[in-house]
């Protein structure tokens, strides 16, 4: 039975590229039949990267039969995985997020969780000498994942190892790293075709803090005026998203990649309190700028207070 390799729901570039990278490795190097799949539509940057490097978009699957062999990448959070994830035959996890708990497997498995900025960087290390066998299109995916997750090394999650690997890959591909990152971020910033609900869910994770369920959404962009011009309609859509997704509050951070700051939309007193307690912000009006806040994983989630 073909191994299914997938990342989290609302797939970004790392959760789209890493399944393709690892499926290549399993198929071509290890001789194990594997298929990269997605749990939802990739965001605009991820879609650009897949096309750029000559791949077909992986199949989107939301339901898996019990016993399906699987490898999970770029998450270990059951809320971001298929509802019956504990019925699947999960054989490995490759991730760079904090442990959440709740996964149960049918037997012992390989788990690699490392404090690096990107799952693809971990995969490079796990390949060892076999990484030299990567064709250019796989190298391109790996580079794209690193640039996306580090925001071209601006994110505080960036490590020297991530940066060195990205620079090595760019040199091997004869790519201008900065110019390529700009292409990726331009693709990520083109969100005009998406509905408000789609924008809120595009790069989004569910987290509970002291019994309050949050949908924590991030829009990373070089054109923050595009989503911020829709601020009123976005906040009007919160109620619909909360009802449909079973969460209590939506937190939407518009991250300005170039200015290295985030704007949090503040629709009510609960979010105002979150902003003040979590980030020491002084809130006036329906939004607040948070200087230096770039990373949901390192700066937003760990600091959330209600």
Tab-separated table of C-alpha atoms in Angstrom:
chain	number	residue	atom	x	y	z
A	1	UNK	CA	0.000	0.000	0.000
A	2	UNK	CA	1.440	3.364	-1.034
A	3	UNK	CA	2.672	5.550	1.814
A	4	UNK	CA	0.817	8.868	2.031
A	5	UNK	CA	3.077	11.808	2.914
A	6	UNK	CA	1.305	14.956	4.055
A	7	UNK	CA	1.626	18.089	6.152
A	8	UNK	CA	-0.945	20.244	7.889
A	9	UNK	CA	-4.277	21.641	6.742
A	10	UNK	CA	-4.114	25.074	5.034
A	11	UNK	CA	-0.841	24.019	3.403
A	12	UNK	CA	1.865	26.666	3.049
A	13	UNK	CA	5.076	26.248	1.068
A	14	UNK	CA	6.818	24.005	3.623
A	15	UNK	CA	3.736	21.801	4.037
A	16	UNK	CA	3.437	21.527	0.250
A	17	UNK	CA	7.099	21.189	-0.698
A	18	UNK	CA	8.228	18.882	2.096
A	19	UNK	CA	5.785	16.051	1.201
A	20	UNK	CA	7.037	16.233	-2.404
A	21	UNK	CA	10.673	16.181	-1.245
A	22	UNK	CA	10.182	13.231	1.097
A	23	UNK	CA	8.077	11.270	-1.409
A	24	UNK	CA	10.920	11.710	-3.941
A	25	UNK	CA	13.430	10.470	-1.380
A	26	UNK	CA	11.364	7.423	-0.461
A	27	UNK	CA	10.576	6.503	-4.068
A	28	UNK	CA	13.896	7.221	-5.754
A	29	UNK	CA	16.450	6.569	-3.013
A	30	UNK	CA	14.825	4.160	-0.575
A	31	UNK	CA	12.702	2.232	-3.074
A	32	UNK	CA	9.533	2.712	-1.012
A	33	UNK	CA	6.316	3.544	-2.851
A	34	UNK	CA	5.146	6.930	-1.568
A	35	UNK	CA	2.775	9.689	-2.676
A	36	UNK	CA	2.779	13.332	-1.629
A	37	UNK	CA	-0.724	14.585	-0.868
A	38	UNK	CA	-2.228	17.792	0.513
A	39	UNK	CA	-4.985	18.275	3.079
A	40	UNK	CA	-6.296	21.403	1.333
A	41	UNK	CA	-5.592	23.950	-1.365
A	42	UNK	CA	-2.034	25.326	-1.183
A	43	UNK	CA	-1.643	29.059	-0.667
A	44	UNK	CA	-0.620	31.282	-3.569
A	45	UNK	CA	3.090	31.132	-2.779
A	46	UNK	CA	3.057	27.335	-2.505
A	47	UNK	CA	1.159	27.039	-5.787
A	48	UNK	CA	3.725	29.320	-7.452
A	49	UNK	CA	6.618	27.220	-6.128
A	50	UNK	CA	5.085	23.920	-7.294
A	51	UNK	CA	4.606	25.281	-10.805
A	52	UNK	CA	7.993	27.041	-10.838
A	53	UNK	CA	9.844	23.791	-10.267
A	54	UNK	CA	7.790	21.746	-12.700
A	55	UNK	CA	5.635	19.666	-10.372
A	56	UNK	CA	1.961	18.848	-10.655
A	57	UNK	CA	-0.042	19.969	-7.663
A	58	UNK	CA	-0.347	16.956	-5.345
A	59	UNK	CA	-3.779	15.415	-4.967
A	60	UNK	CA	-5.929	16.909	-2.227
A	61	UNK	CA	-7.270	14.312	0.195
A	62	UNK	CA	-9.305	15.004	3.300
A	63	UNK	CA	-10.335	11.447	4.163
A	64	UNK	CA	-8.170	8.351	4.566
A	65	UNK	CA	-9.194	4.776	5.207
A	66	UNK	CA	-8.273	3.285	8.554
A	67	UNK	CA	-4.904	1.575	8.380
A	68	UNK	CA	-3.554	3.776	5.569
A	69	UNK	CA	0.251	3.988	5.949
A	70	UNK	CA	1.294	7.612	6.395
A	71	UNK	CA	4.157	9.940	7.205
A	72	UNK	CA	3.341	13.306	8.799
A	73	UNK	CA	5.555	16.303	8.058
A	74	UNK	CA	5.586	19.898	9.320
A	75	UNK	CA	3.139	19.312	12.172
A	76	UNK	CA	2.360	16.977	15.061
A	77	UNK	CA	-0.907	18.677	16.001
A	78	UNK	CA	-4.023	16.482	15.616
A	79	UNK	CA	-6.172	19.613	15.059
A	80	UNK	CA	-4.254	20.188	11.807
A	81	UNK	CA	-4.584	16.605	10.585
A	82	UNK	CA	-7.362	14.292	9.327
A	83	UNK	CA	-10.061	13.681	11.910
A	84	UNK	CA	-9.258	9.936	12.030
A	85	UNK	CA	-5.474	10.389	12.156
A	86	UNK	CA	-5.151	7.925	15.043
A	87	UNK	CA	-6.766	5.216	12.872
A	88	UNK	CA	-4.051	5.576	10.226
A	89	UNK	CA	-0.798	3.626	10.312
A	90	UNK	CA	1.477	6.597	10.993
A	91	UNK	CA	5.053	5.436	10.494
A	92	UNK	CA	7.049	8.635	10.979
A	93	UNK	CA	6.824	12.304	11.935
A	94	UNK	CA	9.268	14.940	10.675
A	95	UNK	CA	8.602	18.334	12.225
A	96	UNK	CA	9.976	21.574	13.685
A	97	UNK	CA	7.092	22.658	15.930
A	98	UNK	CA	6.533	22.170	19.642
A	99	UNK	CA	4.985	18.885	20.717
A	100	UNK	CA	1.232	19.228	21.132
A	101	UNK	CA	0.168	15.715	22.119
A	102	UNK	CA	-2.857	13.650	21.184
A	103	UNK	CA	-1.399	11.462	18.451
A	104	UNK	CA	-1.557	7.721	19.026
A	105	UNK	CA	0.176	5.208	16.772
A	106	UNK	CA	-0.157	1.504	16.157
A	107	UNK	CA	3.443	0.834	17.146
A	108	UNK	CA	6.819	2.509	17.650
A	109	UNK	CA	7.626	5.055	14.945
A	110	UNK	CA	10.471	7.288	13.807
A	111	UNK	CA	10.023	10.816	15.163
A	112	UNK	CA	12.342	13.682	14.278
A	113	UNK	CA	11.532	17.082	15.772
A	114	UNK	CA	14.333	19.623	15.606
A	115	UNK	CA	14.554	23.341	16.457
A	116	UNK	CA	15.184	24.481	12.890
A	117	UNK	CA	13.196	26.997	10.868
A	118	UNK	CA	12.036	24.563	8.225
A	119	UNK	CA	11.010	20.922	7.840
A	120	UNK	CA	12.876	20.722	4.533
A	121	UNK	CA	16.153	21.550	6.323
A	122	UNK	CA	15.581	18.584	8.633
A	123	UNK	CA	14.936	16.367	5.600
A	124	UNK	CA	18.261	17.407	4.086
A	125	UNK	CA	20.015	16.316	7.276
A	126	UNK	CA	18.102	13.028	7.435
A	127	UNK	CA	19.125	12.186	3.863
A	128	UNK	CA	22.814	12.366	4.759
A	129	UNK	CA	25.041	11.563	1.786
A	130	UNK	CA	21.942	10.777	-0.300
A	131	UNK	CA	21.137	14.502	-0.398
A	132	UNK	CA	23.754	14.731	-3.162
A	133	UNK	CA	21.343	12.756	-5.366
A	134	UNK	CA	18.690	15.487	-5.297
A	135	UNK	CA	17.815	16.755	-8.791
A	136	UNK	CA	17.487	20.495	-9.349
A	137	UNK	CA	13.711	20.536	-8.997
A	138	UNK	CA	13.909	18.942	-5.533
A	139	UNK	CA	16.668	21.378	-4.566
A	140	UNK	CA	14.403	24.189	-5.768
A	141	UNK	CA	11.565	22.973	-3.562
A	142	UNK	CA	13.893	22.716	-0.568
A	143	UNK	CA	15.249	26.231	-1.121
A	144	UNK	CA	11.707	27.574	-1.481
A	145	UNK	CA	10.589	25.970	1.771
A	146	UNK	CA	13.498	27.526	3.662
A	147	UNK	CA	12.995	30.989	2.166
A	148	UNK	CA	9.281	30.846	2.933
A	149	UNK	CA	9.547	29.660	6.532
A	150	UNK	CA	12.377	32.091	7.355
A	151	UNK	CA	10.873	35.011	5.384
A	152	UNK	CA	14.259	35.233	3.641
A	153	UNK	CA	16.080	34.953	7.000
A	154	UNK	CA	14.069	37.772	8.636
A	155	UNK	CA	12.147	35.471	10.961
A	156	UNK	CA	13.564	34.883	14.458
A	157	UNK	CA	13.141	31.150	13.818
A	158	UNK	CA	16.022	31.290	11.309
A	159	UNK	CA	19.129	29.332	12.273
A	160	UNK	CA	22.597	29.528	10.772
A	161	UNK	CA	22.056	26.008	9.457
A	162	UNK	CA	18.880	26.973	7.556
A	163	UNK	CA	20.609	30.010	6.059
A	164	UNK	CA	23.759	28.133	5.053
A	165	UNK	CA	21.741	25.403	3.361
A	166	UNK	CA	19.621	27.935	1.465
A	167	UNK	CA	22.731	29.748	0.243
A	168	UNK	CA	24.303	26.437	-0.810
A	169	UNK	CA	21.201	25.396	-2.753
A	170	UNK	CA	20.859	28.792	-4.428
A	171	UNK	CA	24.505	28.607	-5.558
A	172	UNK	CA	24.032	25.101	-6.957
A	173	UNK	CA	20.926	26.270	-8.824
A	174	UNK	CA	22.682	29.448	-10.019
A	175	UNK	CA	19.834	31.504	-8.542
A	176	UNK	CA	19.927	35.042	-7.168
A	177	UNK	CA	18.551	34.220	-3.733
A	178	UNK	CA	17.116	37.683	-3.038
A	179	UNK	CA	15.469	37.999	-6.449
A	180	UNK	CA	13.883	34.574	-6.147
A	181	UNK	CA	12.614	35.305	-2.628
A	182	UNK	CA	11.006	38.498	-3.979
A	183	UNK	CA	9.221	36.440	-6.654
A	184	UNK	CA	7.897	34.088	-3.989
A	185	UNK	CA	6.718	36.896	-1.714
A	186	UNK	CA	5.008	38.651	-4.621
A	187	UNK	CA	3.065	35.446	-5.284
A	188	UNK	CA	2.192	35.170	-1.589
A	189	UNK	CA	0.980	38.792	-1.530
A	190	UNK	CA	-1.445	38.383	-4.443
A	191	UNK	CA	-4.557	37.585	-2.418
A	192	UNK	CA	-7.106	39.761	-4.209
A	193	UNK	CA	-8.963	36.756	-5.637
A	194	UNK	CA	-9.710	35.224	-2.232
A	195	UNK	CA	-12.820	35.724	-0.128
A	196	UNK	CA	-12.521	37.060	3.412
A	197	UNK	CA	-13.112	33.592	4.878
A	198	UNK	CA	-10.469	32.102	2.579
A	199	UNK	CA	-7.970	34.765	3.662
A	200	UNK	CA	-8.623	34.051	7.336
A	201	UNK	CA	-8.102	30.317	6.831
A	202	UNK	CA	-5.244	30.561	4.314
A	203	UNK	CA	-2.390	30.221	6.805
A	204	UNK	CA	-4.129	29.328	9.991
A	205	UNK	CA	-3.732	27.089	13.022
A	206	UNK	CA	-6.017	26.265	15.950
A	207	UNK	CA	-4.734	26.712	19.503
A	208	UNK	CA	-6.440	26.722	22.876
A	209	UNK	CA	-5.284	29.058	25.651
A	210	UNK	CA	-6.820	28.652	29.109
A	211	UNK	CA	-9.892	27.046	27.620
A	212	UNK	CA	-10.354	29.635	24.853
A	213	UNK	CA	-10.125	28.178	21.333
A	214	UNK	CA	-8.371	30.485	18.887
A	215	UNK	CA	-7.926	30.356	15.136
A	216	UNK	CA	-4.536	32.047	14.810
A	217	UNK	CA	-4.166	33.295	11.246
A	218	UNK	CA	-1.154	34.922	9.631
A	219	UNK	CA	-0.952	36.740	6.300
A	220	UNK	CA	2.682	37.284	5.341
A	221	UNK	CA	2.925	39.907	2.630
A	222	UNK	CA	5.015	42.596	0.986
A	223	UNK	CA	1.781	44.474	0.252
A	224	UNK	CA	-0.028	44.724	3.616
A	225	UNK	CA	-2.344	47.412	2.286
A	226	UNK	CA	-4.189	44.775	0.236
A	227	UNK	CA	-5.612	42.815	3.210
A	228	UNK	CA	-5.705	45.855	5.528
A	229	UNK	CA	-7.947	47.703	3.066
A	230	UNK	CA	-10.423	44.864	3.689
A	231	UNK	CA	-10.129	45.149	7.480
A	232	UNK	CA	-13.813	45.868	8.136
A	233	UNK	CA	-15.169	43.029	5.996
A	234	UNK	CA	-12.564	40.610	7.337
A	235	UNK	CA	-13.651	41.287	10.918
A	236	UNK	CA	-17.316	40.965	9.936
A	237	UNK	CA	-16.490	37.475	8.664
A	238	UNK	CA	-14.997	36.367	11.990
A	239	UNK	CA	-18.397	35.307	13.344
A	240	UNK	CA	-18.983	32.995	10.380
A	241	UNK	CA	-15.536	31.421	10.656
A	242	UNK	CA	-15.919	30.964	14.415
A	243	UNK	CA	-19.279	29.249	14.011
A	244	UNK	CA	-18.188	27.005	11.152
A	245	UNK	CA	-14.827	26.050	12.662
A	246	UNK	CA	-15.906	25.679	16.278
A	247	UNK	CA	-13.514	28.292	17.678
A	248	UNK	CA	-14.161	31.102	20.148
A	249	UNK	CA	-12.015	33.863	18.640
A	250	UNK	CA	-10.059	34.665	15.485
A	251	UNK	CA	-6.667	36.342	15.704
A	252	UNK	CA	-5.524	37.671	12.318
A	253	UNK	CA	-1.972	39.010	12.044
A	254	UNK	CA	-0.958	40.782	8.818
A	255	UNK	CA	2.826	40.433	8.734
A	256	UNK	CA	4.676	43.071	6.732
A	257	UNK	CA	7.747	41.146	5.556
A	258	UNK	CA	9.714	44.240	4.558
A	259	UNK	CA	8.952	46.384	7.625
A	260	UNK	CA	9.290	43.352	9.913
A	261	UNK	CA	6.136	44.036	11.900
A	262	UNK	CA	2.644	42.627	12.289
A	263	UNK	CA	-0.735	44.335	12.420
A	264	UNK	CA	-3.295	42.525	14.579
A	265	UNK	CA	-6.955	43.222	13.830
A	266	UNK	CA	-8.876	43.991	17.021
A	267	UNK	CA	-12.633	43.402	16.630
A	268	UNK	CA	-13.605	43.137	20.322
A	269	UNK	CA	-12.506	43.455	23.935
A	270	UNK	CA	-11.311	39.846	24.142
A	271	UNK	CA	-8.774	40.358	21.339
A	272	UNK	CA	-7.844	43.744	22.804
A	273	UNK	CA	-7.014	42.031	26.095
A	274	UNK	CA	-5.027	39.359	24.237
A	275	UNK	CA	-2.999	42.070	22.478
A	276	UNK	CA	-2.301	43.927	25.702
A	277	UNK	CA	-1.455	40.886	27.847
A	278	UNK	CA	0.433	38.956	25.180
A	279	UNK	CA	2.445	41.691	23.498
A	280	UNK	CA	2.398	44.616	25.931
A	281	UNK	CA	0.543	46.624	23.292
A	282	UNK	CA	-1.494	49.769	23.848
A	283	UNK	CA	-4.601	49.337	21.722
A	284	UNK	CA	-6.659	52.168	20.317
A	285	UNK	CA	-9.141	51.434	17.569
A	286	UNK	CA	-9.620	48.228	15.607
A	287	UNK	CA	-5.995	47.311	14.938
A	288	UNK	CA	-2.571	47.513	16.556
A	289	UNK	CA	0.930	47.364	15.078
A	290	UNK	CA	3.338	44.968	16.775
A	291	UNK	CA	6.940	45.890	15.829
A	292	UNK	CA	9.278	42.961	15.266
A	293	UNK	CA	6.565	40.300	15.419
A	294	UNK	CA	7.148	37.945	12.476
A	295	UNK	CA	6.752	34.382	13.694
A	296	UNK	CA	3.578	32.648	14.844
A	297	UNK	CA	5.630	29.688	16.086
A	298	UNK	CA	8.210	31.609	18.110
A	299	UNK	CA	6.620	34.983	18.969
A	300	UNK	CA	2.830	34.682	18.768
A	301	UNK	CA	1.732	31.246	20.023
A	302	UNK	CA	4.115	31.045	23.013
A	303	UNK	CA	3.060	34.494	24.248
A	304	UNK	CA	-0.731	34.203	23.971
A	305	UNK	CA	-2.574	35.137	27.161
A	306	UNK	CA	-6.266	35.823	27.774
